[in-house]
Short mmCIF file of N, CA and C in Angstrom, two decimals:
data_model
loop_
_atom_site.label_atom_id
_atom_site.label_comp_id
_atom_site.label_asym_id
_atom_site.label_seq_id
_atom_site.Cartn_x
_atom_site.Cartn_y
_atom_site.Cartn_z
N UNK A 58 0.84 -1.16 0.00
CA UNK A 58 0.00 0.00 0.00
C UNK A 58 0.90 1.24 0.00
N UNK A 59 0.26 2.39 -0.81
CA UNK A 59 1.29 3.33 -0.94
C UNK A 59 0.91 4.51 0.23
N UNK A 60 2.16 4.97 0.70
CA UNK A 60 1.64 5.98 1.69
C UNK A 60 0.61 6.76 1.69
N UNK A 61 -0.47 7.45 0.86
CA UNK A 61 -1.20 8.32 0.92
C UNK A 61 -2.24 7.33 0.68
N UNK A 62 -2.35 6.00 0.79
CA UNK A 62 -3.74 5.47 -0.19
C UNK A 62 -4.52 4.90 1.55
N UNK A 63 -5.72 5.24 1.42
CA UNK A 63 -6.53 4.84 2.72
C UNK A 63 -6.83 3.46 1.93
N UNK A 64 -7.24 2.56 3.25
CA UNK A 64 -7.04 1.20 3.18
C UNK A 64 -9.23 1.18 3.11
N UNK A 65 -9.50 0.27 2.16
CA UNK A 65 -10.47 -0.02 1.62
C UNK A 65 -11.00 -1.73 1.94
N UNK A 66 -12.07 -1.70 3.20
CA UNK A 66 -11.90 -3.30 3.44
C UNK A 66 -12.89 -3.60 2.01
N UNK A 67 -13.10 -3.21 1.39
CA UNK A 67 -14.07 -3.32 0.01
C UNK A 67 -13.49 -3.11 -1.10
N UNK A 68 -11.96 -3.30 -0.85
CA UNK A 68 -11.61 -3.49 -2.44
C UNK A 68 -11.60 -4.36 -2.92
N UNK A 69 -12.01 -4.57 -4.11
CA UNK A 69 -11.48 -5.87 -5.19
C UNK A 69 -10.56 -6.33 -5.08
N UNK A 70 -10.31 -7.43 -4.53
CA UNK A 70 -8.60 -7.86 -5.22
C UNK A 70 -8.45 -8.27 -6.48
N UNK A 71 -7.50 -7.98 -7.01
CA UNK A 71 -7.00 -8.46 -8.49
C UNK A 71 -7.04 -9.82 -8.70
N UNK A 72 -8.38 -10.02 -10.05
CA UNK A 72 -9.46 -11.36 -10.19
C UNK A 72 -10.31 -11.59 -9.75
N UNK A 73 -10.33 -10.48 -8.73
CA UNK A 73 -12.17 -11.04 -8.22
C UNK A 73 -13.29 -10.41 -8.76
N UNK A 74 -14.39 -10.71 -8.39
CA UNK A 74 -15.46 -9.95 -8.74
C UNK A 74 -16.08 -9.47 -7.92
N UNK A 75 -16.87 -8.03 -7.91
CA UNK A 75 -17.30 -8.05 -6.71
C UNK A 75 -19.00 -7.34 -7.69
N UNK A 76 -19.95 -7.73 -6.66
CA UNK A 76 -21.55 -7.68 -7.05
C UNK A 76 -21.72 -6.53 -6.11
N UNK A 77 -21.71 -4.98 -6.28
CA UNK A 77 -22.28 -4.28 -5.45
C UNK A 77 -22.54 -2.81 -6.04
N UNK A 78 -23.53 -2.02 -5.68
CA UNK A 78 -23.32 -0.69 -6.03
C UNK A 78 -22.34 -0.47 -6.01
N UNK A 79 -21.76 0.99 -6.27
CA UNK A 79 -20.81 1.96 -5.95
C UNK A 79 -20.88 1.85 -4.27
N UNK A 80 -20.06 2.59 -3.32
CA UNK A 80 -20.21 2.49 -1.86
C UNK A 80 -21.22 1.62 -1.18
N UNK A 81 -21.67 0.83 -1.75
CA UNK A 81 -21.73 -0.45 -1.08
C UNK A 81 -20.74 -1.58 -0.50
N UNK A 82 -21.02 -2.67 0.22
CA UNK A 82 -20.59 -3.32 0.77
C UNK A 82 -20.21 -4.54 -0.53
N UNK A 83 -19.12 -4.91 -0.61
CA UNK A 83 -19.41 -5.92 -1.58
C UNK A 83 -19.42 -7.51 -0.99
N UNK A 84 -20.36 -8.45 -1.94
CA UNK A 84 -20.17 -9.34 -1.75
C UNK A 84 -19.10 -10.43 -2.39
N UNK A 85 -18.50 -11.13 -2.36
CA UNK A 85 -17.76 -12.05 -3.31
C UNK A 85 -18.04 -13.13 -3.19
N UNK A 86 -17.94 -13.37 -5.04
CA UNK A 86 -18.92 -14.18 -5.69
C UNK A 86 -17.80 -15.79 -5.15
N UNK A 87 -17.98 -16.56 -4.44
CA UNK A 87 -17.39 -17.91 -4.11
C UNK A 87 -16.84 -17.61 -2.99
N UNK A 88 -16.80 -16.58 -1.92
CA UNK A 88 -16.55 -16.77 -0.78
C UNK A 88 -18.23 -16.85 -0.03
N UNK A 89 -17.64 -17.91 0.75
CA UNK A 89 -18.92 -18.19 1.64
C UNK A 89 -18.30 -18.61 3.19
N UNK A 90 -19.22 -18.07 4.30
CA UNK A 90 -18.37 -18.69 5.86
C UNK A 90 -20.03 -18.45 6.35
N UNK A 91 -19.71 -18.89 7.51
CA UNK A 91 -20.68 -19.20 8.82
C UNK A 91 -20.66 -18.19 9.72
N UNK A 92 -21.62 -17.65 9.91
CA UNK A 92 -21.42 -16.42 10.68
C UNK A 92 -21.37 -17.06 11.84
N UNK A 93 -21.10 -16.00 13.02
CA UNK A 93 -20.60 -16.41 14.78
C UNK A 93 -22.16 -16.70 14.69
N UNK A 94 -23.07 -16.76 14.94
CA UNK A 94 -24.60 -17.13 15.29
C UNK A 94 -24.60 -18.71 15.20
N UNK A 95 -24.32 -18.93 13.50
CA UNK A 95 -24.83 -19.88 13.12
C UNK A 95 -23.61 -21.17 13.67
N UNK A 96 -22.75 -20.63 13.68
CA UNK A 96 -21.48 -21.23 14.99
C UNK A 96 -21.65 -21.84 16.29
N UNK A 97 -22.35 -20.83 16.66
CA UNK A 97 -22.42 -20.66 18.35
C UNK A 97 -23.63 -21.86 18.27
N UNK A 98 -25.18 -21.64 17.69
CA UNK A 98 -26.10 -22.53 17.41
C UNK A 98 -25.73 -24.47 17.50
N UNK A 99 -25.02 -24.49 16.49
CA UNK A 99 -23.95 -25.56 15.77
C UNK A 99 -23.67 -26.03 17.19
N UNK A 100 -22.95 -25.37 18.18
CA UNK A 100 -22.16 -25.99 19.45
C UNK A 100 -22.96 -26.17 20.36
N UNK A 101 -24.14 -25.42 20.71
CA UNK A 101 -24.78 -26.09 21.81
C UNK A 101 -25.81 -27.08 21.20
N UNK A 102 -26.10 -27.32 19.91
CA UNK A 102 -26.72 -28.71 19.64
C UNK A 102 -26.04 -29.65 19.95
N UNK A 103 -24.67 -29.80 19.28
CA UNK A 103 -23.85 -31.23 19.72
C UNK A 103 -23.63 -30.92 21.30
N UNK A 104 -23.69 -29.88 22.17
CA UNK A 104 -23.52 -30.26 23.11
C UNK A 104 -24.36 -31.16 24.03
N UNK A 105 -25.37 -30.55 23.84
CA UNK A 105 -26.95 -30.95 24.37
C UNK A 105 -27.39 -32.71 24.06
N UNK A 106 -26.57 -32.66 22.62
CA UNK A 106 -26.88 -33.96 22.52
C UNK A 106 -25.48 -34.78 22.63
N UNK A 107 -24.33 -34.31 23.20
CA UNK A 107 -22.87 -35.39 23.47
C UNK A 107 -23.66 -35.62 24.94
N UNK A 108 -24.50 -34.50 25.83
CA UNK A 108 -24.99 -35.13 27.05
C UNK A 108 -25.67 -35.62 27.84
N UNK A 109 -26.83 -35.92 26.44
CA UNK A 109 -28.26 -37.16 26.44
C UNK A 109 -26.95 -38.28 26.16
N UNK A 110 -25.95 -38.70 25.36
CA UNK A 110 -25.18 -39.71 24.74
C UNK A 110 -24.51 -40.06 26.12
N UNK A 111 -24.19 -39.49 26.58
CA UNK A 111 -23.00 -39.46 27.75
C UNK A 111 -24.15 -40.13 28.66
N UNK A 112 -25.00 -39.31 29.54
CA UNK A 112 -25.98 -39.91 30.19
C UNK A 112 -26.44 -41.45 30.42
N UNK A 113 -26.89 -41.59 28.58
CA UNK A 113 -27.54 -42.79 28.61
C UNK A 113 -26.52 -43.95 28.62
N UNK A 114 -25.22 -43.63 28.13
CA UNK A 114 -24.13 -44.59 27.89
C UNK A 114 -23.41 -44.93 29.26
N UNK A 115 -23.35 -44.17 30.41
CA UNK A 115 -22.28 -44.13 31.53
C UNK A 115 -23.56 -44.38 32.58
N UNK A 116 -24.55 -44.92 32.04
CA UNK A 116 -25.69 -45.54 33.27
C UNK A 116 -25.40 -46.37 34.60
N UNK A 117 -26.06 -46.27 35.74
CA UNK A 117 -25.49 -47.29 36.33
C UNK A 117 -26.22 -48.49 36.27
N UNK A 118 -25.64 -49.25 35.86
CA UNK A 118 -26.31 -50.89 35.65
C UNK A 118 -27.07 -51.59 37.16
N UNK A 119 -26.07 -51.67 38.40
CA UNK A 119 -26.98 -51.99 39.39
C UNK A 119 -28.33 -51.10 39.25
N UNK A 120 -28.36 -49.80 39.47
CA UNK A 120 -29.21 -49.09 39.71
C UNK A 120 -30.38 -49.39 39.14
N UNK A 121 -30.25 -49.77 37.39
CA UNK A 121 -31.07 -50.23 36.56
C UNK A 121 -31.43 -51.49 36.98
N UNK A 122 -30.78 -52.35 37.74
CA UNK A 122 -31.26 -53.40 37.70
C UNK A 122 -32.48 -53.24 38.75
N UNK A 123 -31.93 -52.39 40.03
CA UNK A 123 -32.29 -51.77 41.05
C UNK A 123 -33.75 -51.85 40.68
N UNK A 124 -33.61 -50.85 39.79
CA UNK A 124 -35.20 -50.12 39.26
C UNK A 124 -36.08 -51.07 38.60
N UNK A 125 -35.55 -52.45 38.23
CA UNK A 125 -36.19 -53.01 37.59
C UNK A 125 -36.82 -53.95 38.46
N UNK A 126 -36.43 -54.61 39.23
CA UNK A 126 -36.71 -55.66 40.79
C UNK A 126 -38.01 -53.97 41.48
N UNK A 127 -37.39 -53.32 41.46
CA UNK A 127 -38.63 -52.36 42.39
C UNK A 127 -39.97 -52.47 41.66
N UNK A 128 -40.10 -52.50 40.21
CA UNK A 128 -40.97 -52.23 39.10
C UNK A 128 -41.95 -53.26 39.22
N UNK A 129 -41.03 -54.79 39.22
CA UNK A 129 -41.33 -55.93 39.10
C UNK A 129 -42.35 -56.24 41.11
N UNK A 130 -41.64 -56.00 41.49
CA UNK A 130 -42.02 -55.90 42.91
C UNK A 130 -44.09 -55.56 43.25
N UNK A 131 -43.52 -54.11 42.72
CA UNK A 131 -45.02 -53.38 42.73
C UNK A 131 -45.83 -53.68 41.81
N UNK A 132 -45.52 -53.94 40.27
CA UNK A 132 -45.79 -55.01 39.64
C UNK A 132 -47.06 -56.24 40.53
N UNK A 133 -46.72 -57.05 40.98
CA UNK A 133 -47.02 -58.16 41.04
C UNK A 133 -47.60 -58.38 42.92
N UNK A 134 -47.69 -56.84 43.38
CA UNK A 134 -48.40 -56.64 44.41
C UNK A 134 -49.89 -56.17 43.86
N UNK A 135 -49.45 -55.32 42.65
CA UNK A 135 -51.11 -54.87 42.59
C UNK A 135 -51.40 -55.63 41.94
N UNK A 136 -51.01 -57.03 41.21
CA UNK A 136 -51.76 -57.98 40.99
C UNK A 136 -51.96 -59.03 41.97
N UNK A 137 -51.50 -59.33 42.58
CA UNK A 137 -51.93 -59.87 43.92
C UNK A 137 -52.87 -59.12 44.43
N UNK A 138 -53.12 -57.88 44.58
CA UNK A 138 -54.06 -57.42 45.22
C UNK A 138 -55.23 -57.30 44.51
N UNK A 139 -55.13 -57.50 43.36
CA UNK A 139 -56.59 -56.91 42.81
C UNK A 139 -56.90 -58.55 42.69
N UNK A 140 -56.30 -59.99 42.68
CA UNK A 140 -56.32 -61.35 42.49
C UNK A 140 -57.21 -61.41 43.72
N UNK A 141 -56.48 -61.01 45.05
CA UNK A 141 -57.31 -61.29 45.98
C UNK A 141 -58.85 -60.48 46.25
N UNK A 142 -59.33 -59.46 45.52
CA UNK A 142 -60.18 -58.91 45.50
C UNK A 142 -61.32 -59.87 44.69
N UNK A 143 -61.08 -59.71 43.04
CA UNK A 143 -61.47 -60.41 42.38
C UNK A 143 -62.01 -62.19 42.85
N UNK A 144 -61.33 -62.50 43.66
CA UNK A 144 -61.18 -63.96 44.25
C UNK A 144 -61.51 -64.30 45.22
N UNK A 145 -61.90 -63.02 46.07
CA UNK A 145 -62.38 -63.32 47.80
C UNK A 145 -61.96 -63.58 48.29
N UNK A 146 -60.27 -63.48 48.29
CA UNK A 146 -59.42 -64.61 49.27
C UNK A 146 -58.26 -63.65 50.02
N UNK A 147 -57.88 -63.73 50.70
CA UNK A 147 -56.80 -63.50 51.91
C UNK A 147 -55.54 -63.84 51.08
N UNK A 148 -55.21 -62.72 50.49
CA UNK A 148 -53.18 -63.03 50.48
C UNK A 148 -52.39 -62.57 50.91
N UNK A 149 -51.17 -62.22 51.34
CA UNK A 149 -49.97 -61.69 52.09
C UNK A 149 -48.80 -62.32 51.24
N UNK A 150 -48.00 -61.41 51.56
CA UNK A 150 -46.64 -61.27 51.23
C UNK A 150 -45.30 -61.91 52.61
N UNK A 151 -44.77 -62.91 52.47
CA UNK A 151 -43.74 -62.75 53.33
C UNK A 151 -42.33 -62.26 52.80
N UNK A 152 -41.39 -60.78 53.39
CA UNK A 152 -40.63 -60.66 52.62
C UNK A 152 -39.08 -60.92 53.98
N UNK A 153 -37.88 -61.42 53.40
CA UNK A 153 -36.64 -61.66 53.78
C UNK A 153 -36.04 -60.74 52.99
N UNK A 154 -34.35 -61.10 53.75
CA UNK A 154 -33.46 -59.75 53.02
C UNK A 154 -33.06 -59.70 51.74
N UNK A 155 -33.62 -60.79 50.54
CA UNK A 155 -32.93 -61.11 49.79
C UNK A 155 -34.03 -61.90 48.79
N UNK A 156 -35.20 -62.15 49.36
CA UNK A 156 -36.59 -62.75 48.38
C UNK A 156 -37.98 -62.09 49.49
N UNK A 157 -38.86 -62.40 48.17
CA UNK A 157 -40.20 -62.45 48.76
C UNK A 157 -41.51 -63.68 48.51
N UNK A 158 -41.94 -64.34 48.89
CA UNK A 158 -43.00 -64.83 48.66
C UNK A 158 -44.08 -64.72 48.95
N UNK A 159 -45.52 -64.78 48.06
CA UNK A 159 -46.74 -64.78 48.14
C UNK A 159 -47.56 -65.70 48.46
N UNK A 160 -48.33 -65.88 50.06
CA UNK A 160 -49.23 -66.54 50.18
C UNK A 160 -50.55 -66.43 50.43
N UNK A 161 -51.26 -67.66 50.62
CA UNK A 161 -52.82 -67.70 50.57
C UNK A 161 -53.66 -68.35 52.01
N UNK A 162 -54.23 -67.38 52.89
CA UNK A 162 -54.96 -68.09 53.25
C UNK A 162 -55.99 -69.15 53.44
N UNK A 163 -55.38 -70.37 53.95
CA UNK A 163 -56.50 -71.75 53.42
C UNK A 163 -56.19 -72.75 54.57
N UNK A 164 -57.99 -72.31 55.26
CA UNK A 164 -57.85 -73.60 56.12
C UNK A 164 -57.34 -73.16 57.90
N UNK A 165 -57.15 -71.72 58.13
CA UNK A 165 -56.46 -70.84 58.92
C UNK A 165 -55.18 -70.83 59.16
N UNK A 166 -54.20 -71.49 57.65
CA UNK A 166 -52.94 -71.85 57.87
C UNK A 166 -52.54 -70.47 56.08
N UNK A 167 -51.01 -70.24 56.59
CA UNK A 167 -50.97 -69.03 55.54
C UNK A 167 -50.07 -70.54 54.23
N UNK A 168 -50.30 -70.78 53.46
CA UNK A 168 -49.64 -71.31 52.19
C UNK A 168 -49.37 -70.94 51.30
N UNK A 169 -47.85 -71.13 50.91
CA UNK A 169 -47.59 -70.65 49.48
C UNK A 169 -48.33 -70.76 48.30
N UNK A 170 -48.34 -70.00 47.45
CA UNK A 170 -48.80 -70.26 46.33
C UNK A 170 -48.13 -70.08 45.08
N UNK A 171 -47.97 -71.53 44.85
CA UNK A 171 -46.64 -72.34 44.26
C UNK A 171 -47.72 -72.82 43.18
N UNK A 172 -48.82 -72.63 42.98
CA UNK A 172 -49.37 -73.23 41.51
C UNK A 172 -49.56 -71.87 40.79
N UNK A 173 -49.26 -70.92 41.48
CA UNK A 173 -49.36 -69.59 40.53
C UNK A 173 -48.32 -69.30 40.13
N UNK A 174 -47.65 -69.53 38.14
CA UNK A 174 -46.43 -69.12 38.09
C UNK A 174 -46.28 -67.40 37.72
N UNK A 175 -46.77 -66.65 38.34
CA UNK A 175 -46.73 -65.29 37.97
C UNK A 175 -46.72 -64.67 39.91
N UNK A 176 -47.28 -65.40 40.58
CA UNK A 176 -47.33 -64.94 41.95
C UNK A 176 -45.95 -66.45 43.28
N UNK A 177 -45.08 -66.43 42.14
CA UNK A 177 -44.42 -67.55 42.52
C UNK A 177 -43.72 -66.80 43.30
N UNK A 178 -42.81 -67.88 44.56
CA UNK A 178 -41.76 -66.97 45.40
C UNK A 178 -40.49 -66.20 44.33
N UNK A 179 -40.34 -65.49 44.72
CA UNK A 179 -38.78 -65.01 44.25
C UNK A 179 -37.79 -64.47 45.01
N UNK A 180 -36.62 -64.78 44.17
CA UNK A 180 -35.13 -64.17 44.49
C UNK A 180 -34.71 -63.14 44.09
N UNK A 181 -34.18 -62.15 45.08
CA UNK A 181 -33.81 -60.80 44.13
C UNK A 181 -32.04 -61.39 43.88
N UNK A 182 -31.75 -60.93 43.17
CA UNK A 182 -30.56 -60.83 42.70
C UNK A 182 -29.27 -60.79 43.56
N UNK A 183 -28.68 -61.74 43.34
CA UNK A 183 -26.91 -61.49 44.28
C UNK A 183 -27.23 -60.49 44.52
N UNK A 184 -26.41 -59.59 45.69
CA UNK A 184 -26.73 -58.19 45.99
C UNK A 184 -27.74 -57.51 45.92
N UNK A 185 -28.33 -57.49 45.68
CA UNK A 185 -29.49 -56.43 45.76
C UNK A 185 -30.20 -56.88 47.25
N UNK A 186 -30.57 -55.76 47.91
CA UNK A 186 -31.12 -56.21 49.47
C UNK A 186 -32.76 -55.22 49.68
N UNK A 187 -33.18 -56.23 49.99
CA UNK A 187 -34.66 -55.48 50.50
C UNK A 187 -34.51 -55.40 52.10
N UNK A 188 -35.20 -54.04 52.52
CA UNK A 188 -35.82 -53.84 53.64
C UNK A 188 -37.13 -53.58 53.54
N UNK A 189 -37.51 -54.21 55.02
CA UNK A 189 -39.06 -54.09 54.83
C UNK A 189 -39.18 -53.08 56.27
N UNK A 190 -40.31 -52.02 56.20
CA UNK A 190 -40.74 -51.17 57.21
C UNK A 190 -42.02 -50.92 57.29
N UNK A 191 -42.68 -51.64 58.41
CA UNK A 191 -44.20 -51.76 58.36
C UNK A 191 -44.72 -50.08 58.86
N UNK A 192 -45.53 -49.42 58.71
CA UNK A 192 -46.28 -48.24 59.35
C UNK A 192 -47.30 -48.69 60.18
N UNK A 193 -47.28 -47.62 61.25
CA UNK A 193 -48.52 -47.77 62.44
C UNK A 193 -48.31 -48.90 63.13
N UNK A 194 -47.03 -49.10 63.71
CA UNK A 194 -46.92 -50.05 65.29
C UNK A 194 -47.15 -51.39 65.29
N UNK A 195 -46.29 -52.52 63.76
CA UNK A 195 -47.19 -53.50 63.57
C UNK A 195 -46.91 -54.62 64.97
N UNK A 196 -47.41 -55.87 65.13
CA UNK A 196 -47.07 -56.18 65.89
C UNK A 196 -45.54 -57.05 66.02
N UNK A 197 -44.72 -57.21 67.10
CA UNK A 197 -43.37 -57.34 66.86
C UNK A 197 -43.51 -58.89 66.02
N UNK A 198 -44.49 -60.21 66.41
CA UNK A 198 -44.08 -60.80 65.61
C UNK A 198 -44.45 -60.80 63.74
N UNK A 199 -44.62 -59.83 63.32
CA UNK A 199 -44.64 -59.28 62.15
C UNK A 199 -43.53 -59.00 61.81
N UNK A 200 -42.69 -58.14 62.48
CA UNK A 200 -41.40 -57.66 61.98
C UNK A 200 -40.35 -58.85 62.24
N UNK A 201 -40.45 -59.71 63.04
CA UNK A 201 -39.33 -61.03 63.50
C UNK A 201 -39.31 -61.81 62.08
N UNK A 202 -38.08 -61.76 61.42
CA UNK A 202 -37.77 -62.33 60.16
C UNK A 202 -37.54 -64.04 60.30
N UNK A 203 -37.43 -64.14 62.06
CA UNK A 203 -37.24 -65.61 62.26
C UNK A 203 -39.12 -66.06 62.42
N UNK A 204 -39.90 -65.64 62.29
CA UNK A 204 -41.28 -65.92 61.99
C UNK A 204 -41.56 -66.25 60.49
N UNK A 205 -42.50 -67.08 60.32
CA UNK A 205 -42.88 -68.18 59.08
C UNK A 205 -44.36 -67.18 58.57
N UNK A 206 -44.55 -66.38 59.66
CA UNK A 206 -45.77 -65.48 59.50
C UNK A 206 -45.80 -64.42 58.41
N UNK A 207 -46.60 -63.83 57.37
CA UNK A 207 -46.37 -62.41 56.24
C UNK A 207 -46.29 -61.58 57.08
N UNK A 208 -45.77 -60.18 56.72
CA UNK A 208 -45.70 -59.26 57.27
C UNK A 208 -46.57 -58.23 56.88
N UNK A 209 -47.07 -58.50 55.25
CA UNK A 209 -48.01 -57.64 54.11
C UNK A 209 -49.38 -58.68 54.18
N UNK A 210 -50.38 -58.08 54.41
CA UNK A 210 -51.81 -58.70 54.13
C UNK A 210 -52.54 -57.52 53.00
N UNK A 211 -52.96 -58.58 52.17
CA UNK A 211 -53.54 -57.94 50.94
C UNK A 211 -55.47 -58.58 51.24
N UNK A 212 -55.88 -58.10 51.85
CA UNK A 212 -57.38 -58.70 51.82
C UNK A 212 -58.67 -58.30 50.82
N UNK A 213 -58.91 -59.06 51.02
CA UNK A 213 -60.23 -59.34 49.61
C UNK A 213 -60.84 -57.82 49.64
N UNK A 214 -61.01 -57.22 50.82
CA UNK A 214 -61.60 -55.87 50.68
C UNK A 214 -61.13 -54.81 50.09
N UNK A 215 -60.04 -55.15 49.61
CA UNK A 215 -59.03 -53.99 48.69
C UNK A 215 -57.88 -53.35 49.50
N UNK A 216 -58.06 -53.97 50.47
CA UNK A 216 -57.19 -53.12 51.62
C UNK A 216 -55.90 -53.94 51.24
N UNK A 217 -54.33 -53.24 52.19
CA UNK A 217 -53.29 -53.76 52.24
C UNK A 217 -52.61 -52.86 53.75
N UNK A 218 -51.57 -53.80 54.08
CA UNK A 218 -51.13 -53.61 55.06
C UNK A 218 -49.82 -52.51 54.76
N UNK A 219 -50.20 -51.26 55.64
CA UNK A 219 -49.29 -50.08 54.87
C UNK A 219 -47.58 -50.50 55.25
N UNK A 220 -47.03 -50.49 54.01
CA UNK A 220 -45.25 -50.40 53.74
C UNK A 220 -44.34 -49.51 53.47
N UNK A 221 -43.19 -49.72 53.90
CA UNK A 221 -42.42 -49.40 52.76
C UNK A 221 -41.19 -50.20 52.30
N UNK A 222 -41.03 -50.68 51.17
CA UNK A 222 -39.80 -51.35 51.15
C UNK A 222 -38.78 -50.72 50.00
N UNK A 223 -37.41 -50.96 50.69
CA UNK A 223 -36.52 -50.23 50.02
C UNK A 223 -35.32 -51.29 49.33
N UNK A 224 -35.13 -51.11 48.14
CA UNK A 224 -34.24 -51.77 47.54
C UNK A 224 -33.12 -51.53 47.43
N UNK A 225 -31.82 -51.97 47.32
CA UNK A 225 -30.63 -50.93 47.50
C UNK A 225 -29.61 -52.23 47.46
N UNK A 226 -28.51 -51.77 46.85
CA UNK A 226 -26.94 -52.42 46.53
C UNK A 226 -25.87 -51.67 47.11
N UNK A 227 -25.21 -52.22 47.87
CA UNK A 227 -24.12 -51.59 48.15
C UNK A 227 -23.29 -50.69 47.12
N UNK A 228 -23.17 -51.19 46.00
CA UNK A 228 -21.92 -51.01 44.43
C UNK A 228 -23.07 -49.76 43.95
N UNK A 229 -24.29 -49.12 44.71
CA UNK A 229 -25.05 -48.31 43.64
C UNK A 229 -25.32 -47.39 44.94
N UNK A 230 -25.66 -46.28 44.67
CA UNK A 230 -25.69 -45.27 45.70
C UNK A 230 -27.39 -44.76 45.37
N UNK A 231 -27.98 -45.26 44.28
CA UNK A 231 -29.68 -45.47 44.12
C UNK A 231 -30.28 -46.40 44.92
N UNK A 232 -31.62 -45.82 45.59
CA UNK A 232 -31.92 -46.87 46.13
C UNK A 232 -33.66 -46.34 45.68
N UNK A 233 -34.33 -47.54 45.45
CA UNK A 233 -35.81 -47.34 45.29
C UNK A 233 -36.73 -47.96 46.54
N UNK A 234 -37.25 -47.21 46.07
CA UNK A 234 -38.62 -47.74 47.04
C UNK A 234 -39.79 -48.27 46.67
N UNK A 235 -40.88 -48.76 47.08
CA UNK A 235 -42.12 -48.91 47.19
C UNK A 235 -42.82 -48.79 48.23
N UNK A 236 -43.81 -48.25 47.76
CA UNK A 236 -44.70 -47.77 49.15
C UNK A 236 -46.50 -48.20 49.24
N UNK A 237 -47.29 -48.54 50.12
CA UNK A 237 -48.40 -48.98 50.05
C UNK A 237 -49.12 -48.47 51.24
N UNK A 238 -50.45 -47.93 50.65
CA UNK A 238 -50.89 -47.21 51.71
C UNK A 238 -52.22 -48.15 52.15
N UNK A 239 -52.89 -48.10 53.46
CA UNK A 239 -53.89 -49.10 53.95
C UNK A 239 -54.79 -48.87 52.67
N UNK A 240 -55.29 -48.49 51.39
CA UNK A 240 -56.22 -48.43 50.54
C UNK A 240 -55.65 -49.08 49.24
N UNK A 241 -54.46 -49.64 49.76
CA UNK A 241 -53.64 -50.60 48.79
C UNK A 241 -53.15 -50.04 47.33
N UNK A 242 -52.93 -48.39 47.73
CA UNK A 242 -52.57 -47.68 46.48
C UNK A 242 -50.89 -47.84 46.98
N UNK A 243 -49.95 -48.18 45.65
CA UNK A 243 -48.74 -48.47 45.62
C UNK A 243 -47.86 -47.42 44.82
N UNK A 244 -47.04 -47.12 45.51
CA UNK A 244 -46.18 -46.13 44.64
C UNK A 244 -44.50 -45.85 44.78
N UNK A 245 -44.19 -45.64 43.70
CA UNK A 245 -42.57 -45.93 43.29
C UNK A 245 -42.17 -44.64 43.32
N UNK A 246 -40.91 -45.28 43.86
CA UNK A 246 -40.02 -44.41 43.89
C UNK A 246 -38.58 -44.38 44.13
#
């Protein structure tokens, strides 16, 4: 540039073309860029979505499993409960630290019910540990785990004996719950 010449961010360079009035702004014909907007836009999409990816990929597996035994749990209480409604019959739950089984009153003796394969006893999983916490003062041999007695009564009247039980793994810092109120409404969490 020669000393006296003011600097022109709108000059032509030598070969180009430029599309503009006189003192206009020119455009050039084969340059093209991304403005800062459409930039900035661009980065918080992939971000937003590297941390739904991240999320769903770095899950915790106990936890999931966690959630899935809780699901299954409440699951197969409110079918027990609406079984014993439907059916007129007396069922309960006996639960340990590690399974639960469903029985039937018959005869004034509580029995498994081992011909139902959907209300069959079960095992929760290596590790995974249930606690059980009765509401409203049950009586102590209810809570004595060395008793053969349920601790949950599901009766034909729709009612259930209010809970809460909590699921939980040492290796997972999630723990779920289930909860049942005397009107035998059940809820997760």
């Amino acid at each position: 540039m020669s000393p006296g010449a003011v600097f022109n961010p709108f000059r032509v360079p030598s070969g180009g073309q430029c599309r503009a009035a006189p003192g206009n702004a020119c455009v050039w014909r084969g340059q093209r860029g991304f403005t800062l907007l459409e930039l900035m836009v661009v980065l918080v999409i992939v971000s937003v979505i590297l941390t739904f990816v991240t999320l769903t990929v770095g899950g915790d597996p106990r936890a999931e499993q966690l959630q899935r035994e809780s699901r299954r749990l409440a699951a197969l209480l409110e079918m027990a409960s609406e079984e014993a409604v439907l059916g007129s019959q007396q069922l309960a739950v006996r639960f340990s630290e590690d399974s639960y089984e469903f029985l039937v009153l018959q005869g004034g003796q509580w029995l498994p019910l081992s011909d139902d394969p959907v209300l069959r006893a079960r095992s929760l999983p290596e590790g995974i540990e249930l606690d059980l916490e009765l509401e409203d003062n049950p009586p102590p041999s209810l809570v004595s785990e060395d008793s053969d007695l349920p601790q949950v009564f599901l009766l034909s009247s729709g009612e259930m004996t209010p809970f809460v039980v909590t699921l939980s793994a040492p290796e997972s810092e999630r723990r779920f719950l289930v909860k049942a109120n005397l009107l035998g409404q059940l809820e997760l969490e």
